[in-house]
Coordinates of N, CA and C in Angstrom, one line a residue:
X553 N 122.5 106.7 112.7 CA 122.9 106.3 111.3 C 124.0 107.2 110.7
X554 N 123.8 108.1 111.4 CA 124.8 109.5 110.7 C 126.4 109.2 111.1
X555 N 126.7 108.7 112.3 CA 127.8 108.2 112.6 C 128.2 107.1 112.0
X556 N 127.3 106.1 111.8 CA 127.9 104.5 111.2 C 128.5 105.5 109.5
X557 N 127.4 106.2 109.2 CA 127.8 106.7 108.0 C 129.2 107.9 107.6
X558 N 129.3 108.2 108.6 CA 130.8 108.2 108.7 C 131.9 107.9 108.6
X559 N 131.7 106.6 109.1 CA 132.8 105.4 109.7 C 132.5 104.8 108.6
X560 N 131.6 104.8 107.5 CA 131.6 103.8 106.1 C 132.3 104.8 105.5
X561 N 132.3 105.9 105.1 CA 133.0 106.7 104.7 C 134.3 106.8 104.6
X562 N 134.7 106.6 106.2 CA 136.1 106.6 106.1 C 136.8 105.4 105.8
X563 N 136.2 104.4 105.8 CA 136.5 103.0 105.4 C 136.5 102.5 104.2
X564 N 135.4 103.2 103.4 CA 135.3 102.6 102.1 C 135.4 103.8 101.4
X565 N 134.9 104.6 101.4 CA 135.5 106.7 100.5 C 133.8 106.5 100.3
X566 N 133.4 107.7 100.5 CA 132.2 108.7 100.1 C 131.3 108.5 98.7
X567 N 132.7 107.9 97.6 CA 131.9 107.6 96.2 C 131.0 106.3 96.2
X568 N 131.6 105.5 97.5 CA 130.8 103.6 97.5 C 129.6 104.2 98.7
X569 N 129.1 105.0 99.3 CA 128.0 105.1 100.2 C 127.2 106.0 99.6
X570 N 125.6 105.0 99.8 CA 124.5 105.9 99.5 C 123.5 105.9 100.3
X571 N 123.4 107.2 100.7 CA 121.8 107.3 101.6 C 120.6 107.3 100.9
X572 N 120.1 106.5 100.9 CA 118.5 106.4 100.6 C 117.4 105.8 101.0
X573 N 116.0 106.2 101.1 CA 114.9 106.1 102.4 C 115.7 105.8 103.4
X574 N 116.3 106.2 103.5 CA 116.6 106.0 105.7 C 117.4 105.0 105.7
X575 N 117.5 104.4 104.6 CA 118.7 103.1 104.4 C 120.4 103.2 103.5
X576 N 121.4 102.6 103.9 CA 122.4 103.2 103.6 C 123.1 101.5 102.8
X577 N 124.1 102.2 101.5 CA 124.2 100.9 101.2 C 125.9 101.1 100.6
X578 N 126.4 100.2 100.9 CA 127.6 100.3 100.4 C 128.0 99.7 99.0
X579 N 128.8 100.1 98.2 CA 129.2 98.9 97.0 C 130.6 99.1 97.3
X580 N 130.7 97.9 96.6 CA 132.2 97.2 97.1 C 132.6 96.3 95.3
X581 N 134.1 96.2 94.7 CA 134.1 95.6 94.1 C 134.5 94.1 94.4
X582 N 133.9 93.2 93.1 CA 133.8 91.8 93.2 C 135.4 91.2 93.9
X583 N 136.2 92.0 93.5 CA 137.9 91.4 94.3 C 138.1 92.4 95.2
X584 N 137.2 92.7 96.1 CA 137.7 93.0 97.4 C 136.2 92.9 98.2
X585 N 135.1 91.5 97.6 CA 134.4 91.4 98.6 C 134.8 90.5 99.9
X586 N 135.5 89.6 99.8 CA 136.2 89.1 100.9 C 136.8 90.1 102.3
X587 N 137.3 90.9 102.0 CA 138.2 92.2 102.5 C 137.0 93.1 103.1
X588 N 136.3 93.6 102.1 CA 135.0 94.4 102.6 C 134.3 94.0 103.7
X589 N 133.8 92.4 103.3 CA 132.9 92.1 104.0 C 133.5 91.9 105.6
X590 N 134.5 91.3 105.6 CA 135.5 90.9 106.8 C 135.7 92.0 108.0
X591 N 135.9 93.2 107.1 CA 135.9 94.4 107.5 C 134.7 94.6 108.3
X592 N 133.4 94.7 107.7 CA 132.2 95.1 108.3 C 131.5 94.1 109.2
X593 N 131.9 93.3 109.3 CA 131.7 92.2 110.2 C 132.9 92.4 111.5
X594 N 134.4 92.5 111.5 CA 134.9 92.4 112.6 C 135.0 94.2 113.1
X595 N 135.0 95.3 111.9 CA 134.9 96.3 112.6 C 133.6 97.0 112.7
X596 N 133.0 96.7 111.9 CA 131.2 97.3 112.4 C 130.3 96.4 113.0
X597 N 131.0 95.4 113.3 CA 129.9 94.2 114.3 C 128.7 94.0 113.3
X598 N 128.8 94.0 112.7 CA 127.6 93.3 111.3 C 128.0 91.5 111.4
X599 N 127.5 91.0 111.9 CA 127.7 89.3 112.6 C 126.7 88.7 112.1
X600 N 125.4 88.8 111.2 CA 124.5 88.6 110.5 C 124.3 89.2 109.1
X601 N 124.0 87.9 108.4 CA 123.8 88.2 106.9 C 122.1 87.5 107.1
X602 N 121.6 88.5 106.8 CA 119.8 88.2 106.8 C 119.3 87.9 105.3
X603 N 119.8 88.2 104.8 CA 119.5 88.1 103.1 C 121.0 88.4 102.3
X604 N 121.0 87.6 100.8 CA 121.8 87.7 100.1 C 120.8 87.2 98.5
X605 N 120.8 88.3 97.3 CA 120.1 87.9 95.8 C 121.2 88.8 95.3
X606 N 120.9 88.0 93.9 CA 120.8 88.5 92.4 C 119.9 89.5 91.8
X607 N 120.6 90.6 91.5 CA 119.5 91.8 91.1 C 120.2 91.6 89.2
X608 N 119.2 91.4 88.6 CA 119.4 91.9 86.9 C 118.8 93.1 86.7
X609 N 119.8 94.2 86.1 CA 119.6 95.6 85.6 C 119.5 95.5 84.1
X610 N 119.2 94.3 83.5 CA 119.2 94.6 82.0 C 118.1 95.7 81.5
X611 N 116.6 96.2 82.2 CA 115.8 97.1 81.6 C 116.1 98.3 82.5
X612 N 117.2 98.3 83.4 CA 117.1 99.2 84.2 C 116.7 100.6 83.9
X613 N 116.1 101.7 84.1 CA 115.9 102.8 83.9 C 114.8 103.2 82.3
X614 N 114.8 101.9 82.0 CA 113.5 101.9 80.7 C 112.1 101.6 81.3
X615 N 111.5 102.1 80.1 CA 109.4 102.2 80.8 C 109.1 102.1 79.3
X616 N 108.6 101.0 78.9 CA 107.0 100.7 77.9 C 106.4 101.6 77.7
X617 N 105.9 102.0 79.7 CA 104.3 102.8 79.8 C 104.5 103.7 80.5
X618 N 104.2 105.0 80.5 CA 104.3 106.4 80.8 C 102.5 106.3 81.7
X619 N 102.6 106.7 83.0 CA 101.1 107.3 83.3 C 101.2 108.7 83.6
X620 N 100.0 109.2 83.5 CA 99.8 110.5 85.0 C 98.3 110.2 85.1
X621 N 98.6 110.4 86.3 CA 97.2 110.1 87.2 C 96.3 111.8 86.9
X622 N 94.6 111.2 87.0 CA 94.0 112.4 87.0 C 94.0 113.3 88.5
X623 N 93.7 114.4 88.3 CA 94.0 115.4 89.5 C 93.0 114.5 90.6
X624 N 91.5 113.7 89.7 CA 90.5 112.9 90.8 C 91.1 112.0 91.4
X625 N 92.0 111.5 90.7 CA 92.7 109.7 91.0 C 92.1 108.6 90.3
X626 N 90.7 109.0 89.7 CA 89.8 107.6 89.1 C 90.5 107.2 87.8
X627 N 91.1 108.4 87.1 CA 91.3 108.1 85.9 C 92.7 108.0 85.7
X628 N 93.5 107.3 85.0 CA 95.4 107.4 84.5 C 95.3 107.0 83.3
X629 N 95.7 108.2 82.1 CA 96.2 107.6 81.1 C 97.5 106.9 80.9
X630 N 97.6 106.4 79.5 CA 98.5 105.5 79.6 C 99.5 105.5 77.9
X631 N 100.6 106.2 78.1 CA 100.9 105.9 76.6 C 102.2 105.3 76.3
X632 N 102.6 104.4 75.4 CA 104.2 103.8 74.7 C 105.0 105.2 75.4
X633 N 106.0 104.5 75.7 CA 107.2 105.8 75.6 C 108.4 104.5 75.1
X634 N 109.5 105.4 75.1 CA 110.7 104.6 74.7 C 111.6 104.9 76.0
X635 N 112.9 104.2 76.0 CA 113.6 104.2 77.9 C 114.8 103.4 77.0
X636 N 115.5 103.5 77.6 CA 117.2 103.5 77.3 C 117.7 103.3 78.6
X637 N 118.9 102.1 78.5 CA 119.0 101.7 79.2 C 120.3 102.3 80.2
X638 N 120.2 103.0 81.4 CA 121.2 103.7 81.8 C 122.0 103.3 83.2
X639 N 122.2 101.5 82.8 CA 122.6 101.6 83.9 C 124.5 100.5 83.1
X640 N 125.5 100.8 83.8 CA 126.8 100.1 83.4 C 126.4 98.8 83.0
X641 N 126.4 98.0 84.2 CA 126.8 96.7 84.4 C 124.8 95.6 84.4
X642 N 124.6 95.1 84.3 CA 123.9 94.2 84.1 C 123.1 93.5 85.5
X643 N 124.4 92.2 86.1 CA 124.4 92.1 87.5 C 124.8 92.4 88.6
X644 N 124.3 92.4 89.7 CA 125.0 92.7 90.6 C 124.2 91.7 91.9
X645 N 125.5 91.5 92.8 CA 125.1 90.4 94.3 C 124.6 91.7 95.3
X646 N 123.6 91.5 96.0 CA 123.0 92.5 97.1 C 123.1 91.7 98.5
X647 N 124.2 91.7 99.1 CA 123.9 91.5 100.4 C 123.2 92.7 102.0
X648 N 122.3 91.7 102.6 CA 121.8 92.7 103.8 C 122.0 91.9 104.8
X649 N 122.7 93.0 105.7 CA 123.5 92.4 107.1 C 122.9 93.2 108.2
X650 N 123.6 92.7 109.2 CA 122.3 93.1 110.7 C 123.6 93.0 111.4
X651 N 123.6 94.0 112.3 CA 124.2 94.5 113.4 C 123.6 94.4 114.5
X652 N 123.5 92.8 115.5 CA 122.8 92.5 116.7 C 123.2 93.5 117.9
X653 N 124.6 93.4 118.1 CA 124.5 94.0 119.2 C 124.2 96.0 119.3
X654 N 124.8 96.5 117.2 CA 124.3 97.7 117.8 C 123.1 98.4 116.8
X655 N 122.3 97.5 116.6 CA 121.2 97.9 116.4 C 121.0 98.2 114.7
X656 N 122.5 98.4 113.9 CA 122.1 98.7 112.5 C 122.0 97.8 111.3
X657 N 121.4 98.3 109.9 CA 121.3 97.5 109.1 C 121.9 98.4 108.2
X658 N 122.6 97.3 106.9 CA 123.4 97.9 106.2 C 122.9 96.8 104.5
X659 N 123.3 97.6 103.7 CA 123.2 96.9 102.5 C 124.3 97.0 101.9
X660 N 125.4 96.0 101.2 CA 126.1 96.1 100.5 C 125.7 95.8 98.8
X661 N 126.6 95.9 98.4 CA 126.1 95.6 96.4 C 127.6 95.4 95.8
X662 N 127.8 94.2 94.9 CA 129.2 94.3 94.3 C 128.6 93.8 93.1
X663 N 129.1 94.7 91.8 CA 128.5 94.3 90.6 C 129.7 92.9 89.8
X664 N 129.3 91.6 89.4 CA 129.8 91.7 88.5 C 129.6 91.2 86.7
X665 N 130.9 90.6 85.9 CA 130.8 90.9 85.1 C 129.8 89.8 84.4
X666 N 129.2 90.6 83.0 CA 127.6 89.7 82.6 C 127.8 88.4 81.7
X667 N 129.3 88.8 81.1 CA 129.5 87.5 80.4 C 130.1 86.1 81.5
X668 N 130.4 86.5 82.0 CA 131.0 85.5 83.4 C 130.8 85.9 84.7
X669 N 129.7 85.9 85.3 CA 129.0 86.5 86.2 C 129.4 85.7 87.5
X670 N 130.3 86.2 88.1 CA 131.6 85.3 89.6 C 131.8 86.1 90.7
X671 N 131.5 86.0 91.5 CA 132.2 86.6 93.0 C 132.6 85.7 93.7
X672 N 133.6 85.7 94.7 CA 133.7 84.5 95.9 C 132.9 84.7 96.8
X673 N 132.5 83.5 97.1 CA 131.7 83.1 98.3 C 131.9 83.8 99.4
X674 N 131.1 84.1 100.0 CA 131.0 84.6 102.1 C 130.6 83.8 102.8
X675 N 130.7 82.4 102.8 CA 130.1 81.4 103.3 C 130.9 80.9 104.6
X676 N 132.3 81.5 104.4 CA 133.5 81.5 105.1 C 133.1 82.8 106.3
X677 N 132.3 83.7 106.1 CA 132.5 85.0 106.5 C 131.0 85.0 107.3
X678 N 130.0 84.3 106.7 CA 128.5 83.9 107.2 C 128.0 83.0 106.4
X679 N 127.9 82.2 107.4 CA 127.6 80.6 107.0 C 126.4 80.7 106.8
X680 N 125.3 81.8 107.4 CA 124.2 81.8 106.5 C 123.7 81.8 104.6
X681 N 125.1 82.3 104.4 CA 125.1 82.6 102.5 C 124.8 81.2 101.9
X682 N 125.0 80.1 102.3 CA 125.0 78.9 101.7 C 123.8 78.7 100.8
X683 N 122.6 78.5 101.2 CA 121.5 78.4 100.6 C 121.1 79.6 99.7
X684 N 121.5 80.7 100.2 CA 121.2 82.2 99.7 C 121.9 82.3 98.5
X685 N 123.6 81.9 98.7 CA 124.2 81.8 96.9 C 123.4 80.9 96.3
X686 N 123.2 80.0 97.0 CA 122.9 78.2 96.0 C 121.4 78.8 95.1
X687 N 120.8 79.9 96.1 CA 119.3 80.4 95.1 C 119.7 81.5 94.0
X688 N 120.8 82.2 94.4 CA 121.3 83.0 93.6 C 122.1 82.4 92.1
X689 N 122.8 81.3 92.0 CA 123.3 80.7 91.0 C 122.2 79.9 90.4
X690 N 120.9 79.4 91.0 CA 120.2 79.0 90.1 C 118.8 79.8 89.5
X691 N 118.8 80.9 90.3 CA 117.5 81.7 89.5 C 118.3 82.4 89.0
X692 N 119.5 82.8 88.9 CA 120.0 83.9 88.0 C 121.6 83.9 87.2
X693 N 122.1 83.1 87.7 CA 123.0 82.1 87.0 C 124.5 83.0 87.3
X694 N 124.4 83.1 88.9 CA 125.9 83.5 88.9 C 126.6 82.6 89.7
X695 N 127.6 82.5 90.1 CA 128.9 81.7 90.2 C 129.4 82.3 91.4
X696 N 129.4 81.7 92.8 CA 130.1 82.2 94.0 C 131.3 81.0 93.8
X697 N 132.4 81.0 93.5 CA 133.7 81.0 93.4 C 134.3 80.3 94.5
X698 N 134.3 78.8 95.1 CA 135.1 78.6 96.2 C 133.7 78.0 97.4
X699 N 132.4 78.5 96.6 CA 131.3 77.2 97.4 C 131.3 76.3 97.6
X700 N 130.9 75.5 98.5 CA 131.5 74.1 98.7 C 130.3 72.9 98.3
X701 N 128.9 73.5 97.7 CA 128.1 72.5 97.2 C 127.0 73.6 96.1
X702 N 127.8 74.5 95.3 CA 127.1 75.2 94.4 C 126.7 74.3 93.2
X703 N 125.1 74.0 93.5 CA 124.3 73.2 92.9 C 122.7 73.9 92.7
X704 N 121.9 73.4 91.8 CA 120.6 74.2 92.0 C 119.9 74.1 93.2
X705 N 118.7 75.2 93.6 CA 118.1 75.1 94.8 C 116.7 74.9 94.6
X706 N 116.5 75.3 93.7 CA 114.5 75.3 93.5 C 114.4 74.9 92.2
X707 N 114.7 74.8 91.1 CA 114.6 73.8 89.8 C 115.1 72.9 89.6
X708 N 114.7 72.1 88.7 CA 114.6 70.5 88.6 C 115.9 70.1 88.0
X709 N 116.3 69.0 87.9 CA 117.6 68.6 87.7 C 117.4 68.7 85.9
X710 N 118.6 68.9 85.8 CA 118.8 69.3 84.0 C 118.0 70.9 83.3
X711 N 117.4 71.5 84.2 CA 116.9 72.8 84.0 C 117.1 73.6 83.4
X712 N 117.5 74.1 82.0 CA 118.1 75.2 81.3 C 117.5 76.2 81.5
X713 N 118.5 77.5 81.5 CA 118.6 78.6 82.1 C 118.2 79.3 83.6
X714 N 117.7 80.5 83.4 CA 117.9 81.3 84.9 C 116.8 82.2 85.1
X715 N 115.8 81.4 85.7 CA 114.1 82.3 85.9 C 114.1 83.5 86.3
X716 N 114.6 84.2 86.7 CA 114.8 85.2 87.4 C 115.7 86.3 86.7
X717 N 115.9 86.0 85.3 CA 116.7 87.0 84.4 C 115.6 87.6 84.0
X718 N 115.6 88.8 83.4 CA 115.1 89.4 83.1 C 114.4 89.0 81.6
X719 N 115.2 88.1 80.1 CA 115.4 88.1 79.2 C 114.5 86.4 79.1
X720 N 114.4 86.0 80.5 CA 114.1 84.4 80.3 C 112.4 84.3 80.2
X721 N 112.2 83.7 79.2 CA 110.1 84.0 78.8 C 109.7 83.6 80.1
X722 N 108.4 84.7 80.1 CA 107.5 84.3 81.2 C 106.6 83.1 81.1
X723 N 107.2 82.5 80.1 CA 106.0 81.1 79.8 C 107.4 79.8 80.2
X724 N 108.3 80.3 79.8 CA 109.0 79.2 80.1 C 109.8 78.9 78.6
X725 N 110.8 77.8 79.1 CA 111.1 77.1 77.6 C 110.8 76.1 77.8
X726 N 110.3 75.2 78.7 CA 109.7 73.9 78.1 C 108.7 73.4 79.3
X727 N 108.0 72.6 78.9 CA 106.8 71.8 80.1 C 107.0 70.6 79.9
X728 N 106.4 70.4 81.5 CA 106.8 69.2 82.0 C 104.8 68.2 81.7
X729 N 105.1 67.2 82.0 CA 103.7 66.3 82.1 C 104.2 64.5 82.6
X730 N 103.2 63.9 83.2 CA 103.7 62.1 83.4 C 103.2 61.9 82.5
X731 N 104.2 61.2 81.9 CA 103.6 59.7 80.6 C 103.1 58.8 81.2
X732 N 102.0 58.4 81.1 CA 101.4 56.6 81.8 C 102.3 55.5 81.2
X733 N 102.0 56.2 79.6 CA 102.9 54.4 78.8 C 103.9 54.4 79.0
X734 N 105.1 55.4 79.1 CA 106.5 55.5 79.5 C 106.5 55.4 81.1
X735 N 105.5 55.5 81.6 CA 105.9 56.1 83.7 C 106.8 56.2 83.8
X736 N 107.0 57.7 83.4 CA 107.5 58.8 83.3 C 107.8 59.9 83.1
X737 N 108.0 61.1 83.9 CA 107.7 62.7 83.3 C 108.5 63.0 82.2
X738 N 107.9 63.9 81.4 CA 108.5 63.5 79.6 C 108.5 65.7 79.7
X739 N 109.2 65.9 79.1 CA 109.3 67.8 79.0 C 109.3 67.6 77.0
X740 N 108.2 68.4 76.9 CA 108.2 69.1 75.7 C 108.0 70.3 75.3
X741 N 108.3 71.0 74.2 CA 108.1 72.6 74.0 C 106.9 73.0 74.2
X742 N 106.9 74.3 75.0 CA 106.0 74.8 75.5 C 105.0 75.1 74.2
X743 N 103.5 74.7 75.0 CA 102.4 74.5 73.7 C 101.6 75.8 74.2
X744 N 102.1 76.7 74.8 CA 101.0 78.1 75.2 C 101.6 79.0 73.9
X745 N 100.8 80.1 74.0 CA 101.1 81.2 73.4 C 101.8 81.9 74.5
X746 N 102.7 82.4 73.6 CA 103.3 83.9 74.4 C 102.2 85.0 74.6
X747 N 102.3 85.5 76.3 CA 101.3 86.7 76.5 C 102.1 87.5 77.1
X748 N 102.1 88.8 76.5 CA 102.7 90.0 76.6 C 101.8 91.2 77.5
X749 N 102.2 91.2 78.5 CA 101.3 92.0 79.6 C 101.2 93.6 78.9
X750 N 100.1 93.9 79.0 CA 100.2 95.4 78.1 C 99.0 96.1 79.3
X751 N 99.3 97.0 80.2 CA 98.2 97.8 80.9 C 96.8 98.3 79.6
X752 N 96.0 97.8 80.6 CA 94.1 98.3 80.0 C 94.4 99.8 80.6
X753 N 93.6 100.8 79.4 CA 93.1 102.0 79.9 C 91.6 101.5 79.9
X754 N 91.1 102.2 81.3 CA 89.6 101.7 81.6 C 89.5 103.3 82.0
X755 N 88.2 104.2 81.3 CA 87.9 105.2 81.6 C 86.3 105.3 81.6
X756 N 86.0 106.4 82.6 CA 85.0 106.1 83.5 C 84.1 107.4 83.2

């Protein structure tokens, strides 16, 4: 790995590579992922894209809840703290590629921007991305640029918003049900309460 990390180095500069657990990842920006990826596919033999998501950083680096565990382990308290958010950019596309013939894996990352969240497609570069953007523009609402059937993948036709943001209620904005007298599924505002997950201290 210490060699491929080299050769990322000298291809992309030392500020876009990071080693961590045992895994190395490159970022790249949004107008030179075409060029990047091209790169690491015809000169690092990366000929597989195994995965491609949408990561939202909006709480990035914030915590609710502070623990420390007892020296026993049985017990963890638990208290409010406050967390601020320290991360730039919002979104970012995470591609993971596979190197068949020499054995490595690599992660790339291109952040972009949150009011108009766009990269071009790799669908041209690994025809695998197709389904992988098409899940990415609908759980989190970004835009691969030049797709050739970017439409939703797992929610229902007329859907508002993007499950998978961070900011979208965990109850939903609206429910669905069949009408008998209409036969037909009819969506109205959601009739639950909002429930706000808050950790139990349970001490023993």
């Amino acid at each position: 790995m210490q060699d491929l990390k080299a050769q990322l180095i000298e291809e992309f500069g030392a500020n876009n590579i990071v080693e961590a657990f045992g895994e190395l990842t490159v970022t790249v920006t949004t107008a030179d992922i075409i060029k990047s990826c091209l790169a690491l596919r015809d000169l690092f033999f990366f000929d597989t894209l195994i995965d491609l998501c949408g990561v939202d950083y909006l709480t990035y680096g914030q915590s609710d809840w502070e623990a420390d565990a007892s020296s026993s382990g049985f017990g963890r308290g638990r208290e409010a703290c406050g967390g601020e958010d320290r991360h730039e950019k919002r979104f970012a596309v995470v591609y993971h590629l596979l190197s068949v013939s020499k054995n490595y894996r690599l992660r790339v990352k291109a952040f972009v921007d949150e009011a108009q969240p766009m990269i071009e497609t790799v669908t041209g570069i690994w025809a695998a991305a197709d389904w992988y953007e098409r899940e990415a523009f609908d759980l989190m609402g970004i835009l691969f640029e030049n797709h050739t059937d970017l439409r939703r993948l797992l929610t229902d036709y007329g859907f508002v918003g993007h499950p998978l943001r961070k900011d979208f209620p965990m109850i939903g904005e609206v429910e669905m049900r069949y009408d008998e007298a209409l036969g037909r599924v009819v969506y109205e505002p959601v009739s639950i309460e909002p429930n706000v997950n808050v950790p139990r201290v349970i001490r023993k």
